[in-house]
Each structure stands twice: as C-alpha cells, then as structure tokens.
C-alpha cells in the first residue's frame, strides 16, 4: 500500500507540474519551438473557431510528436539521474532513518505552504538554461529537454524536490522508478498536447482560468507528502513523540515567561509574512490571508498574556500519542 501511494503521488506530482502556472502557459511555445513553427502560425490554423486541418498541419503534428518524445526523454534522464544521485548521497550520509524522514517531511510541508502563500521570496527566482536556436532534430530536442530538467522553476522545483526526498529514503532502484514515474506524469500530457497541436487553444484558455486552484491543490499535495514522510512507522513515531514531548514540557515549565514571549513573536512574524508577502501585495485582502492573520493576532495576545502555552499544548498532544 505504501509503495502504491508513493508511485501514485509521483505521477500526480508530475501532472501537477505540467499544469503549474510556470509551465502550462508556456506549452504552446515549447511545442511550436519543437515543431519548427510558431504560436502565431498555429493560431492562424484556426479561423472562425474551425480548425483547418491540412497536410502541412499533419506534418507539423508528426514532427511535434516525435520531438516532444525526445524532449520528454531529455528531462526524464535528468530527473532520474538526480534521483539516483540523491538516493546514493542520502545513503552515504546515513540519511535513511527517522530523523532524516522527519526533517525531509518538514521541509516538504514548508514548501507546500509556500506554494499556496508565496512567503519564501528566494524560491520565486527562476533559473533555466536558455536555448538560443530551435531544436532541429531528435538529439537537439533531447538536449532541450535536458536543459528544461536541469533548470529551477518555482512551480516544478518544490514538486521535484518532494519526490527526490521521497526517493532518498529507499533503494537506488526505487529512486529511479519514482523519478521515472514523476517524469511520466509530466511527459504524457505534454506528448498528448503535441498530438492535438493547433486544436487545444480553447481548452488551454479554460484551464488557465483555474491555475490558481491547481496551485493550491499542489500545495496540499506537498503537505500530504511531507506528513506521509514524517509519520512513517507509527510505532517508532509514537516513541519519538513521547521523548520529545517530555523534553518540550520540561523546557516550557522551566522558563514559562521566556517561552510565552518567544511564541508570541513567532505568531507575530507568521501573521506579518502571510499578510504582506507574496505577489507584492496583490492578494492583500484575500479571505484566507486575513483569516490566518486574525488567528495569529489572537494567539499572539493569548501567549503574551499567559492565557495559553502553545508548547505545553504540543507537549500534551505528543504525550497523549493520539495519532
């Protein structure tokens, strides 16, 4: 069951990477470049809402299909290679235990929340290899795909990182298969789009209207992956939580005032980040942002007045072991 979940998650992550706001709007440009035509020429194939399918368009589609397969093999090679390297490096540093899984899961959860709220600014930076010339054959299309795979996109990067973290907890064979599955989830819709090149403008326009929803769903998937990695074997996790709970309880009771002030500051920082960062203030009045900010203000006041102790609540939950 665990293996099924991991491979299904990898495939869904690949599909969501394809539908992400950083990739999906560029698909017509990628396909036009691979097929040796232009987006303008493809748009001109549709006049009055009716697609003009002629021999020239069929030839363009055949070229786009074969080169998109080569393009997909290019980024798949990079992703699988990264998975193998990451898995081997993790094994060498002894990163296959519970501590590694919990740390990796925590990082993925943070990436998930960032995907939804855009509060880590440096992850918004995009790094790609820019291709100066159009691919003119299968080898150049393969290299174009490899360049795509070797870059960093704020939408694809966190998804890819989550699958790499998941791959790092298993064997080399499992790591390779996980990254191949992720690549397949990204490649299949890309290849399908090449088959229907020139006739997807209406569908793509409708899908673009829902990219915000896709972004939120992607963040929730990342959070789910992180929780899955953190939970792992529940018996081991229960013992770990008990030890950590006693330590947290002892620390909170020894310096109550200090921890009250510290947690109040944490809530103040979280509320400020959620309200004022991401999209340069465009979604400042978003109901979700306002709700989280109000919650943080309430928790800030409760902590500062000593009404509640977040650390003691967490410690109590860990000692209860009700997971």
Tab-separated table of C-alpha atoms in Angstrom, residues 1-320:
chain	number	residue	atom	x	y	z
A	1	UNK	CA	0.000	0.000	0.000
A	2	UNK	CA	2.831	2.399	0.878
A	3	UNK	CA	4.571	1.747	-2.449
A	4	UNK	CA	1.321	2.278	-4.355
A	5	UNK	CA	0.792	5.605	-2.573
A	6	UNK	CA	4.353	6.747	-3.324
A	7	UNK	CA	4.192	5.943	-7.034
A	8	UNK	CA	0.677	7.379	-7.396
A	9	UNK	CA	1.896	10.538	-5.652
A	10	UNK	CA	4.876	10.767	-8.009
A	11	UNK	CA	2.604	10.512	-11.064
A	12	UNK	CA	0.180	13.131	-9.680
A	13	UNK	CA	3.129	15.414	-8.849
A	14	UNK	CA	4.292	15.159	-12.462
A	15	UNK	CA	0.824	16.021	-13.770
A	16	UNK	CA	0.556	18.990	-11.399
A	17	UNK	CA	3.991	20.179	-12.566
A	18	UNK	CA	2.628	20.184	-16.134
A	19	UNK	CA	-0.470	22.144	-15.031
A	20	UNK	CA	1.514	24.606	-12.882
A	21	UNK	CA	1.398	28.364	-13.647
A	22	UNK	CA	5.122	28.264	-14.535
A	23	UNK	CA	4.830	25.537	-17.186
A	24	UNK	CA	1.300	25.244	-18.577
A	25	UNK	CA	1.073	28.711	-20.220
A	26	UNK	CA	4.385	28.002	-22.000
A	27	UNK	CA	3.331	24.657	-23.512
A	28	UNK	CA	2.240	26.184	-26.888
A	29	UNK	CA	5.603	27.958	-27.151
A	30	UNK	CA	7.535	24.778	-26.305
A	31	UNK	CA	5.583	22.743	-28.854
A	32	UNK	CA	5.882	25.431	-31.525
A	33	UNK	CA	9.644	25.560	-30.973
A	34	UNK	CA	9.938	21.778	-31.172
A	35	UNK	CA	7.799	21.542	-34.310
A	36	UNK	CA	9.688	24.292	-36.112
A	37	UNK	CA	6.693	26.612	-36.383
A	38	UNK	CA	5.357	29.494	-34.282
A	39	UNK	CA	2.406	30.051	-31.976
A	40	UNK	CA	1.098	32.685	-34.391
A	41	UNK	CA	1.130	30.211	-37.272
A	42	UNK	CA	-0.706	27.638	-35.163
A	43	UNK	CA	-3.347	30.195	-34.199
A	44	UNK	CA	-3.844	31.049	-37.852
A	45	UNK	CA	-4.728	27.392	-38.470
A	46	UNK	CA	-7.956	28.073	-36.589
A	47	UNK	CA	-10.150	30.518	-38.450
A	48	UNK	CA	-13.609	31.336	-37.195
A	49	UNK	CA	-13.281	28.713	-34.456
A	50	UNK	CA	-12.833	25.905	-37.013
A	51	UNK	CA	-9.504	24.118	-37.254
A	52	UNK	CA	-8.133	23.966	-40.789
A	53	UNK	CA	-6.505	20.522	-40.833
A	54	UNK	CA	-4.354	20.104	-43.919
A	55	UNK	CA	-1.319	18.041	-44.835
A	56	UNK	CA	1.013	20.758	-43.600
A	57	UNK	CA	-0.570	20.704	-40.108
A	58	UNK	CA	-0.434	16.886	-40.045
A	59	UNK	CA	3.295	17.050	-40.805
A	60	UNK	CA	3.790	19.656	-38.071
A	61	UNK	CA	1.968	17.399	-35.609
A	62	UNK	CA	4.089	14.372	-36.545
A	63	UNK	CA	7.248	16.404	-36.051
A	64	UNK	CA	5.983	17.815	-32.762
A	65	UNK	CA	5.019	14.338	-31.511
A	66	UNK	CA	8.391	12.719	-32.223
A	67	UNK	CA	10.396	15.669	-30.954
A	68	UNK	CA	8.247	16.025	-27.829
A	69	UNK	CA	9.022	12.376	-27.044
A	70	UNK	CA	12.730	13.158	-27.409
A	71	UNK	CA	12.229	16.308	-25.290
A	72	UNK	CA	10.480	14.232	-22.591
A	73	UNK	CA	13.264	11.649	-22.606
A	74	UNK	CA	15.710	14.517	-22.074
A	75	UNK	CA	14.139	15.855	-18.888
A	76	UNK	CA	13.326	12.318	-17.702
A	77	UNK	CA	17.019	11.410	-17.974
A	78	UNK	CA	17.960	14.415	-15.839
A	79	UNK	CA	15.266	13.713	-13.244
A	80	UNK	CA	16.111	10.006	-12.926
A	81	UNK	CA	19.825	10.815	-12.691
A	82	UNK	CA	19.099	13.353	-9.939
A	83	UNK	CA	17.061	10.703	-8.117
A	84	UNK	CA	19.876	8.160	-8.271
A	85	UNK	CA	22.464	10.712	-7.117
A	86	UNK	CA	20.225	11.951	-4.300
A	87	UNK	CA	19.439	8.417	-3.126
A	88	UNK	CA	23.111	7.406	-3.132
A	89	UNK	CA	24.198	10.604	-1.371
A	90	UNK	CA	21.498	10.131	1.267
A	91	UNK	CA	22.627	6.549	1.897
A	92	UNK	CA	26.258	7.656	2.210
A	93	UNK	CA	25.489	10.226	4.912
A	94	UNK	CA	23.178	7.825	6.720
A	95	UNK	CA	20.036	9.756	5.918
A	96	UNK	CA	17.586	6.866	5.717
A	97	UNK	CA	16.455	6.905	9.384
A	98	UNK	CA	13.522	8.524	11.150
A	99	UNK	CA	15.308	11.802	11.864
A	100	UNK	CA	16.001	12.222	8.137
A	101	UNK	CA	12.389	11.385	7.255
A	102	UNK	CA	11.050	13.904	9.779
A	103	UNK	CA	13.412	16.671	8.616
A	104	UNK	CA	12.668	15.958	4.941
A	105	UNK	CA	8.942	15.873	5.651
A	106	UNK	CA	9.141	19.205	7.485
A	107	UNK	CA	10.952	20.809	4.527
A	108	UNK	CA	8.313	19.484	2.104
A	109	UNK	CA	5.493	20.814	4.315
A	110	UNK	CA	7.139	24.258	4.327
A	111	UNK	CA	7.419	24.080	0.507
A	112	UNK	CA	3.728	23.149	0.386
A	113	UNK	CA	2.680	26.174	2.434
A	114	UNK	CA	4.976	28.367	0.313
A	115	UNK	CA	3.345	27.041	-2.862
A	116	UNK	CA	-0.013	28.255	-1.513
A	117	UNK	CA	1.030	31.523	0.174
A	118	UNK	CA	4.290	32.560	-1.618
A	119	UNK	CA	6.136	33.690	1.520
A	120	UNK	CA	9.682	32.460	0.708
A	121	UNK	CA	10.875	35.039	-1.794
A	122	UNK	CA	14.088	33.367	-2.981
A	123	UNK	CA	12.089	30.340	-4.185
A	124	UNK	CA	10.330	32.646	-6.661
A	125	UNK	CA	13.623	33.053	-8.546
A	126	UNK	CA	13.623	31.076	-11.789
A	127	UNK	CA	16.813	29.613	-13.233
A	128	UNK	CA	16.755	27.991	-16.660
A	129	UNK	CA	19.147	27.291	-19.482
A	130	UNK	CA	18.053	29.426	-22.395
A	131	UNK	CA	18.155	27.783	-25.809
A	132	UNK	CA	19.342	30.198	-28.486
A	133	UNK	CA	18.327	28.107	-31.506
A	134	UNK	CA	15.290	25.990	-32.276
A	135	UNK	CA	15.793	22.217	-31.965
A	136	UNK	CA	16.244	20.855	-35.486
A	137	UNK	CA	16.316	17.147	-34.754
A	138	UNK	CA	15.783	14.478	-32.160
A	139	UNK	CA	19.170	14.950	-30.475
A	140	UNK	CA	18.737	18.700	-30.109
A	141	UNK	CA	15.173	18.122	-28.808
A	142	UNK	CA	16.591	15.664	-26.265
A	143	UNK	CA	19.174	18.246	-25.154
A	144	UNK	CA	16.448	20.909	-24.998
A	145	UNK	CA	14.503	18.632	-22.635
A	146	UNK	CA	17.634	18.011	-20.556
A	147	UNK	CA	18.115	21.786	-20.245
A	148	UNK	CA	14.490	22.105	-19.118
A	149	UNK	CA	15.065	19.401	-16.486
A	150	UNK	CA	18.295	20.950	-15.225
A	151	UNK	CA	16.709	24.350	-14.503
A	152	UNK	CA	14.741	25.548	-11.466
A	153	UNK	CA	11.157	26.697	-11.639
A	154	UNK	CA	9.242	27.917	-8.564
A	155	UNK	CA	6.373	25.577	-9.535
A	156	UNK	CA	8.239	22.453	-10.674
A	157	UNK	CA	11.131	22.759	-8.179
A	158	UNK	CA	9.202	22.043	-4.942
A	159	UNK	CA	7.308	19.137	-6.552
A	160	UNK	CA	10.528	17.635	-7.875
A	161	UNK	CA	12.255	18.202	-4.530
A	162	UNK	CA	9.478	16.345	-2.686
A	163	UNK	CA	9.851	13.285	-4.932
A	164	UNK	CA	13.648	13.454	-4.532
A	165	UNK	CA	13.248	13.467	-0.739
A	166	UNK	CA	10.898	10.521	-1.005
A	167	UNK	CA	13.373	8.711	-3.285
A	168	UNK	CA	16.182	9.354	-0.785
A	169	UNK	CA	14.539	7.056	1.760
A	170	UNK	CA	14.734	3.931	-0.434
A	171	UNK	CA	16.976	1.903	-2.699
A	172	UNK	CA	18.555	3.102	-5.929
A	173	UNK	CA	16.082	1.027	-7.937
A	174	UNK	CA	13.106	2.552	-6.125
A	175	UNK	CA	14.563	6.053	-6.527
A	176	UNK	CA	14.965	5.562	-10.276
A	177	UNK	CA	11.399	4.250	-10.639
A	178	UNK	CA	9.929	7.093	-8.569
A	179	UNK	CA	11.600	9.746	-10.691
A	180	UNK	CA	10.666	7.880	-13.884
A	181	UNK	CA	7.030	7.870	-12.694
A	182	UNK	CA	7.210	11.606	-11.938
A	183	UNK	CA	8.670	12.193	-15.409
A	184	UNK	CA	5.887	10.112	-16.960
A	185	UNK	CA	3.246	12.218	-15.201
A	186	UNK	CA	4.829	15.338	-16.711
A	187	UNK	CA	5.560	13.817	-20.135
A	188	UNK	CA	2.251	12.123	-21.015
A	189	UNK	CA	0.087	15.298	-21.149
A	190	UNK	CA	2.899	17.095	-22.977
A	191	UNK	CA	3.019	14.380	-25.633
A	192	UNK	CA	-0.798	14.278	-25.868
A	193	UNK	CA	-0.792	18.055	-26.396
A	194	UNK	CA	1.609	17.591	-29.333
A	195	UNK	CA	-0.806	15.122	-30.971
A	196	UNK	CA	-3.593	17.716	-30.903
A	197	UNK	CA	-1.322	20.645	-31.700
A	198	UNK	CA	-3.301	23.580	-33.035
A	199	UNK	CA	-6.670	22.480	-31.656
A	200	UNK	CA	-6.202	22.972	-27.914
A	201	UNK	CA	-6.420	26.765	-27.690
A	202	UNK	CA	-9.961	26.757	-26.294
A	203	UNK	CA	-9.244	24.060	-23.709
A	204	UNK	CA	-5.986	25.685	-22.612
A	205	UNK	CA	-7.719	29.037	-22.234
A	206	UNK	CA	-10.315	27.468	-19.927
A	207	UNK	CA	-7.671	25.626	-17.915
A	208	UNK	CA	-5.658	28.825	-17.448
A	209	UNK	CA	-8.609	30.261	-15.523
A	210	UNK	CA	-8.154	27.539	-12.889
A	211	UNK	CA	-4.368	27.658	-12.437
A	212	UNK	CA	-4.836	29.295	-9.040
A	213	UNK	CA	-6.837	26.264	-7.902
A	214	UNK	CA	-4.149	23.957	-9.285
A	215	UNK	CA	-1.561	25.896	-7.284
A	216	UNK	CA	-3.499	25.441	-4.024
A	217	UNK	CA	-4.059	21.746	-4.748
A	218	UNK	CA	-0.334	21.344	-5.483
A	219	UNK	CA	0.468	22.883	-2.107
A	220	UNK	CA	-1.918	20.474	-0.377
A	221	UNK	CA	-0.298	17.524	-2.179
A	222	UNK	CA	3.132	18.677	-0.988
A	223	UNK	CA	1.858	18.971	2.586
A	224	UNK	CA	0.407	15.435	2.304
A	225	UNK	CA	3.753	14.079	1.059
A	226	UNK	CA	5.533	15.791	3.956
A	227	UNK	CA	3.114	14.361	6.511
A	228	UNK	CA	3.460	10.904	4.952
A	229	UNK	CA	7.245	11.069	5.277
A	230	UNK	CA	7.086	12.366	8.838
A	231	UNK	CA	4.586	9.782	10.071
A	232	UNK	CA	6.151	6.671	8.521
A	233	UNK	CA	6.171	3.837	11.065
A	234	UNK	CA	3.645	4.973	13.695
A	235	UNK	CA	5.173	2.850	16.469
A	236	UNK	CA	8.599	4.463	16.071
A	237	UNK	CA	6.979	7.866	15.747
A	238	UNK	CA	4.968	7.335	18.957
A	239	UNK	CA	8.127	6.597	20.981
A	240	UNK	CA	9.913	9.585	19.425
A	241	UNK	CA	6.970	11.886	20.201
A	242	UNK	CA	6.907	10.697	23.830
A	243	UNK	CA	10.586	11.537	24.361
A	244	UNK	CA	10.263	14.855	22.585
A	245	UNK	CA	7.042	15.684	24.465
A	246	UNK	CA	8.674	15.206	27.880
A	247	UNK	CA	11.620	17.381	26.809
A	248	UNK	CA	9.321	20.105	25.491
A	249	UNK	CA	7.185	20.044	28.643
A	250	UNK	CA	10.246	20.301	30.875
A	251	UNK	CA	11.639	23.248	28.891
A	252	UNK	CA	8.292	25.120	28.870
A	253	UNK	CA	7.822	24.702	32.636
A	254	UNK	CA	11.376	25.776	33.472
A	255	UNK	CA	11.150	29.146	31.620
A	256	UNK	CA	7.434	29.904	31.126
A	257	UNK	CA	7.729	33.675	30.610
A	258	UNK	CA	10.535	33.354	28.076
A	259	UNK	CA	8.676	30.779	26.012
A	260	UNK	CA	5.441	32.814	26.135
A	261	UNK	CA	7.261	35.834	24.683
A	262	UNK	CA	9.104	33.651	22.139
A	263	UNK	CA	5.915	32.018	20.820
A	264	UNK	CA	4.136	35.380	20.719
A	265	UNK	CA	6.925	36.695	18.495
A	266	UNK	CA	6.629	33.596	16.272
A	267	UNK	CA	2.901	34.256	15.765
A	268	UNK	CA	3.594	37.932	15.048
A	269	UNK	CA	6.169	37.009	12.388
A	270	UNK	CA	3.909	34.385	10.773
A	271	UNK	CA	0.972	36.798	10.661
A	272	UNK	CA	3.123	39.541	9.113
A	273	UNK	CA	4.589	37.193	6.491
A	274	UNK	CA	1.200	35.794	5.493
A	275	UNK	CA	-0.385	39.245	5.212
A	276	UNK	CA	2.342	41.225	3.478
A	277	UNK	CA	4.470	38.802	1.418
A	278	UNK	CA	3.805	37.080	-1.896
A	279	UNK	CA	2.512	38.620	-5.132
A	280	UNK	CA	3.705	42.043	-3.937
A	281	UNK	CA	0.503	42.752	-2.042
A	282	UNK	CA	-1.901	41.937	-4.906
A	283	UNK	CA	-3.874	39.491	-2.734
A	284	UNK	CA	-3.593	41.553	0.453
A	285	UNK	CA	-7.347	41.278	1.101
A	286	UNK	CA	-7.576	37.561	0.406
A	287	UNK	CA	-10.019	35.928	2.893
A	288	UNK	CA	-7.510	33.162	3.624
A	289	UNK	CA	-4.710	35.653	4.372
A	290	UNK	CA	-6.975	37.764	6.588
A	291	UNK	CA	-8.275	34.709	8.486
A	292	UNK	CA	-4.775	33.392	9.202
A	293	UNK	CA	-3.602	36.859	10.252
A	294	UNK	CA	-6.545	37.278	12.668
A	295	UNK	CA	-5.792	33.824	14.124
A	296	UNK	CA	-2.123	34.769	14.593
A	297	UNK	CA	-3.117	38.036	16.330
A	298	UNK	CA	-5.409	36.121	18.705
A	299	UNK	CA	-2.690	33.579	19.517
A	300	UNK	CA	-0.154	36.413	19.952
A	301	UNK	CA	-2.379	38.074	22.605
A	302	UNK	CA	-3.172	34.771	24.364
A	303	UNK	CA	0.518	33.830	24.559
A	304	UNK	CA	1.646	37.268	25.686
A	305	UNK	CA	-0.915	37.346	28.497
A	306	UNK	CA	-0.048	33.808	29.575
A	307	UNK	CA	-3.577	32.544	28.876
A	308	UNK	CA	-2.260	29.635	26.816
A	309	UNK	CA	1.085	27.934	26.286
A	310	UNK	CA	1.445	26.579	22.770
A	311	UNK	CA	4.476	24.499	23.749
A	312	UNK	CA	2.596	22.821	26.624
A	313	UNK	CA	-0.340	22.105	24.302
A	314	UNK	CA	2.007	20.483	21.772
A	315	UNK	CA	3.783	18.567	24.530
A	316	UNK	CA	0.459	17.322	25.890
A	317	UNK	CA	-0.621	16.146	22.435
A	318	UNK	CA	2.683	14.310	21.927
A	319	UNK	CA	2.444	12.607	25.342
A	320	UNK	CA	-1.178	11.648	24.681
